[in-house]
């Protein structure tokens, strides 16, 4: 090293002499080219095993950034641990004389520095250690800091610590800094604790709770990652040791309550409004975690939950819909007259993260009981370690202490929007070619607004349809086909843009679409084996499909938050539940998806969800020994809901044909026995002679349970239509839920039932004595569009007692005799009204 320094000094003197000679000439001398800095790579701290070899490189630059071609010298601060060859190649030990063989030396830490012409780089710390074969991460108990178990509320933090082992020996001190990561990064922020004397991270980090949910925390060093995390254990005043908890958790959300207004003062319980089209309403969600911390401000410097990523949804996006980016508050817009509900949920995977994972330490009843017994005296009344397992949480009402009357609510904000109805947009086509290949028979579709009085030009389809369904927002339509299903963008008709997007190899009938319009369910009962396809389409035009081996699927529904899809398969006798977060659930499945409760007592023909997403209603027919019924299932755990202490099942007097869940508006009226209809969640179930009104209340949450909400059904109330046996095509309600419209095959009029009067008060006659083939209603409830037996589209207004105002015909296609398809027997029988 001494000789190297003298050579450098000699070179420097020579350079200075040359610059001095140059200064005597006519050319002005430039600034001396000494290094302003030396850059060493890698410049981060390294952790290497004994005997490892690896390379350093360096460069010298002037202070202005000009690269210099000068000799670089590398040095190690502790050559008993690390040696560096002249070319920068390092040995975690000792080099031989030729710098080709590395012999392991001692363990410890050394600084490597690169130098040139008197300038030195920032040193790189190199930690040399035995081979690491195991790393464990644990929480740390700190003096004078409260124990943070079993979860941390948002913004609270704990210290975590990593230890590295080599064949059972703790080698943490020689391993150096650890790299920290989390399985679910949204749940926790990890900030390494830095050794200020040396300015590098230690084996500790601060874990700060962020988004409610569960995660594992990992530490990595020398290419090895930890495989487990454990919260700190301690003894309570009874000398009982806390249970082993093998997870980190930001305390899950336990309850959500909604109110109108922006402040969330909880001084009012207003959850319904009436307004005119085009106005907006402010809605706020109050969230509470399982430790009792809320989003409400407090004066004791306690935790205030903020920016909880709730999922806001609307039952009728075309009428009342959440707008913008909503977290704990949301603006509700009202684009159209009608009625609907808006709710908020803490839905995985963005909230209560980790569902459906159950950690080993909470996976048995005995483990849950041990955990609950230790912690229950420290936390809110009713605390249970079952609450630590992440699950979706849906909005509900606040409990009211006696003697105050219980609040009736459905966990949603309901709105009635007034205004003049507008002419709806319609897609109309025919299923006449559905059973024939496109080479033998092709079909066209018409896209038009009813107010124009003509259907406009025909639009040939790539394949013939067997079903057609708009998404709830009305932006797109899904078309089922035996020869290739389609996604239709009606806005592209009449433009140079293709209105059709093929859905890969998907075939079958479309059963339902998701609330946000990005997904749909198709059932193929024609090909063998039968399949159910869950199709996902993004705004970028990409399409993917998941194929499920479900036979004879007849109906389906997405939970409004999009987390789950309920599907009635096996001809309706079995309920299957699909979620991208867990294995397919259903009766008779192999593995964790098997769920005997999903065997239905009779064939289901309708599925719908409560306004707050928490319950799925399944309408089932009689099987000969068991009566027809309506059963409610918990969305959170796929089990039959509990009504008091019994399953939430209500018997029906006849096989259900259609079902509709109403927004949470007051239903003024009575049943056929004169009994008033109480407030609550109203489910209408239509059969061949009348309908049943099933009213339920969604209870305040019950602490200590995975699915905290209960459903209380009141006795079913019967309404007879008095028209004999009907073959309903569809049925609808008025915007204010005061009237019911029943469209039945073979009846040349639409039956109008008035809840206030308690009977059928009139019928809306179809022109030409036509009878309905199919029917759909505009989102503002102002128009019922009917495909008639006469091949015409009847535009029926529901205003002023109702009237068949327009009968729209469809011209024949050029060179052919039939209006909807070539070489087939086709008439108008398939249509969809844009929401």
PDB file of N, CA and C in Angstrom, residues 1-16 34-35 70-74 115-120:
ATOM      1  N   UNK A   1       0.815  -1.207   0.000  1.00  0.00           N
ATOM      2  CA  UNK A   1       0.000   0.000   0.000  1.00  0.00           C
ATOM      3  C   UNK A   1       0.844   1.250   0.000  1.00  0.00           C
ATOM      4  N   UNK A   2       1.998   1.221   0.730  1.00  0.00           N
ATOM      5  CA  UNK A   2       2.888   2.388   0.749  1.00  0.00           C
ATOM      6  C   UNK A   2       3.431   2.688  -0.623  1.00  0.00           C
ATOM      7  N   UNK A   3       3.874   1.631  -1.383  1.00  0.00           N
ATOM      8  CA  UNK A   3       4.391   1.845  -2.721  1.00  0.00           C
ATOM      9  C   UNK A   3       3.327   2.410  -3.635  1.00  0.00           C
ATOM     10  N   UNK A   4       2.146   1.988  -3.515  1.00  0.00           N
ATOM     11  CA  UNK A   4       1.066   2.507  -4.351  1.00  0.00           C
ATOM     12  C   UNK A   4       0.863   3.981  -4.124  1.00  0.00           C
ATOM     13  N   UNK A   5       0.929   4.412  -2.857  1.00  0.00           N
ATOM     14  CA  UNK A   5       0.752   5.820  -2.562  1.00  0.00           C
ATOM     15  C   UNK A   5       1.860   6.660  -3.191  1.00  0.00           C
ATOM     16  N   UNK A   6       3.142   6.205  -3.137  1.00  0.00           N
ATOM     17  CA  UNK A   6       4.250   6.983  -3.720  1.00  0.00           C
ATOM     18  C   UNK A   6       4.097   7.094  -5.217  1.00  0.00           C
ATOM     19  N   UNK A   7       3.634   6.007  -5.860  1.00  0.00           N
ATOM     20  CA  UNK A   7       3.417   6.074  -7.316  1.00  0.00           C
ATOM     21  C   UNK A   7       2.365   7.112  -7.660  1.00  0.00           C
ATOM     22  N   UNK A   8       1.292   7.153  -6.868  1.00  0.00           N
ATOM     23  CA  UNK A   8       0.238   8.128  -7.116  1.00  0.00           C
ATOM     24  C   UNK A   8       0.760   9.537  -6.960  1.00  0.00           C
ATOM     25  N   UNK A   9       1.567   9.782  -5.904  1.00  0.00           N
ATOM     26  CA  UNK A   9       2.122  11.113  -5.685  1.00  0.00           C
ATOM     27  C   UNK A   9       3.049  11.521  -6.821  1.00  0.00           C
ATOM     28  N   UNK A  10       3.849  10.538  -7.293  1.00  0.00           N
ATOM     29  CA  UNK A  10       4.753  10.841  -8.409  1.00  0.00           C
ATOM     30  C   UNK A  10       3.984  11.213  -9.653  1.00  0.00           C
ATOM     31  N   UNK A  11       2.910  10.489  -9.921  1.00  0.00           N
ATOM     32  CA  UNK A  11       2.091  10.791 -11.089  1.00  0.00           C
ATOM     33  C   UNK A  11       1.466  12.164 -10.971  1.00  0.00           C
ATOM     34  N   UNK A  12       1.003  12.497  -9.763  1.00  0.00           N
ATOM     35  CA  UNK A  12       0.392  13.809  -9.563  1.00  0.00           C
ATOM     36  C   UNK A  12       1.387  14.927  -9.812  1.00  0.00           C
ATOM     37  N   UNK A  13       2.660  14.748  -9.312  1.00  0.00           N
ATOM     38  CA  UNK A  13       3.692  15.772  -9.541  1.00  0.00           C
ATOM     39  C   UNK A  13       3.966  15.932 -11.022  1.00  0.00           C
ATOM     40  N   UNK A  14       4.025  14.807 -11.742  1.00  0.00           N
ATOM     41  CA  UNK A  14       4.292  14.869 -13.178  1.00  0.00           C
ATOM     42  C   UNK A  14       3.188  15.611 -13.908  1.00  0.00           C
ATOM     43  N   UNK A  15       1.953  15.355 -13.532  1.00  0.00           N
ATOM     44  CA  UNK A  15       0.831  16.031 -14.193  1.00  0.00           C
ATOM     45  C   UNK A  15       0.861  17.518 -13.918  1.00  0.00           C
ATOM     46  N   UNK A  16       1.147  17.891 -12.660  1.00  0.00           N
ATOM     47  CA  UNK A  16       1.228  19.315 -12.328  1.00  0.00           C
ATOM     48  C   UNK A  16       2.343  20.010 -13.111  1.00  0.00           C
ATOM     49  N   UNK A  34      -8.750  16.350 -11.790  1.00  0.00           N
ATOM     50  CA  UNK A  34      -8.720  15.480 -10.629  1.00  0.00           C
ATOM     51  C   UNK A  34     -10.133  14.950 -10.370  1.00  0.00           C
ATOM     52  N   UNK A  35     -10.223  13.721  -9.828  1.00  0.00           N
ATOM     53  CA  UNK A  35     -11.547  13.187  -9.539  1.00  0.00           C
ATOM     54  C   UNK A  35     -12.327  14.033  -8.552  1.00  0.00           C
ATOM     55  N   UNK A  70      -8.600   6.567 -15.135  1.00  0.00           N
ATOM     56  CA  UNK A  70      -7.512   6.490 -14.162  1.00  0.00           C
ATOM     57  C   UNK A  70      -7.569   5.144 -13.461  1.00  0.00           C
ATOM     58  N   UNK A  71      -6.488   4.810 -12.793  1.00  0.00           N
ATOM     59  CA  UNK A  71      -6.401   3.546 -12.070  1.00  0.00           C
ATOM     60  C   UNK A  71      -7.216   3.619 -10.783  1.00  0.00           C
ATOM     61  N   UNK A  72      -8.017   2.555 -10.549  1.00  0.00           N
ATOM     62  CA  UNK A  72      -8.838   2.460  -9.335  1.00  0.00           C
ATOM     63  C   UNK A  72      -8.185   1.473  -8.388  1.00  0.00           C
ATOM     64  N   UNK A  73      -8.121   1.852  -7.122  1.00  0.00           N
ATOM     65  CA  UNK A  73      -7.571   0.970  -6.093  1.00  0.00           C
ATOM     66  C   UNK A  73      -8.683   0.586  -5.120  1.00  0.00           C
ATOM     67  N   UNK A  74      -8.802  -0.712  -4.834  1.00  0.00           N
ATOM     68  CA  UNK A  74      -9.812  -1.214  -3.912  1.00  0.00           C
ATOM     69  C   UNK A  74      -9.151  -1.617  -2.599  1.00  0.00           C
ATOM     70  N   UNK A 115     -10.610   3.957  -4.486  1.00  0.00           N
ATOM     71  CA  UNK A 115      -9.888   5.227  -4.464  1.00  0.00           C
ATOM     72  C   UNK A 115      -9.218   5.484  -5.792  1.00  0.00           C
ATOM     73  N   UNK A 116      -9.064   6.751  -6.109  1.00  0.00           N
ATOM     74  CA  UNK A 116      -8.351   7.165  -7.323  1.00  0.00           C
ATOM     75  C   UNK A 116      -7.832   8.577  -7.144  1.00  0.00           C
ATOM     76  N   UNK A 117      -6.510   8.772  -7.310  1.00  0.00           N
ATOM     77  CA  UNK A 117      -5.888  10.100  -7.255  1.00  0.00           C
ATOM     78  C   UNK A 117      -6.304  10.879  -6.010  1.00  0.00           C
ATOM     79  N   UNK A 118      -6.356  10.165  -4.899  1.00  0.00           N
ATOM     80  CA  UNK A 118      -6.632  10.829  -3.640  1.00  0.00           C
ATOM     81  C   UNK A 118      -8.088  10.938  -3.269  1.00  0.00           C
ATOM     82  N   UNK A 119      -8.984  10.627  -4.158  1.00  0.00           N
ATOM     83  CA  UNK A 119     -10.420  10.661  -3.859  1.00  0.00           C
ATOM     84  C   UNK A 119     -10.915   9.256  -3.545  1.00  0.00           C
ATOM     85  N   UNK A 120     -11.855   9.137  -2.618  1.00  0.00           N
ATOM     86  CA  UNK A 120     -12.375   7.831  -2.212  1.00  0.00           C
ATOM     87  C   UNK A 120     -13.888   7.788  -2.336  1.00  0.00           C
TER      88      UNK A 120
END
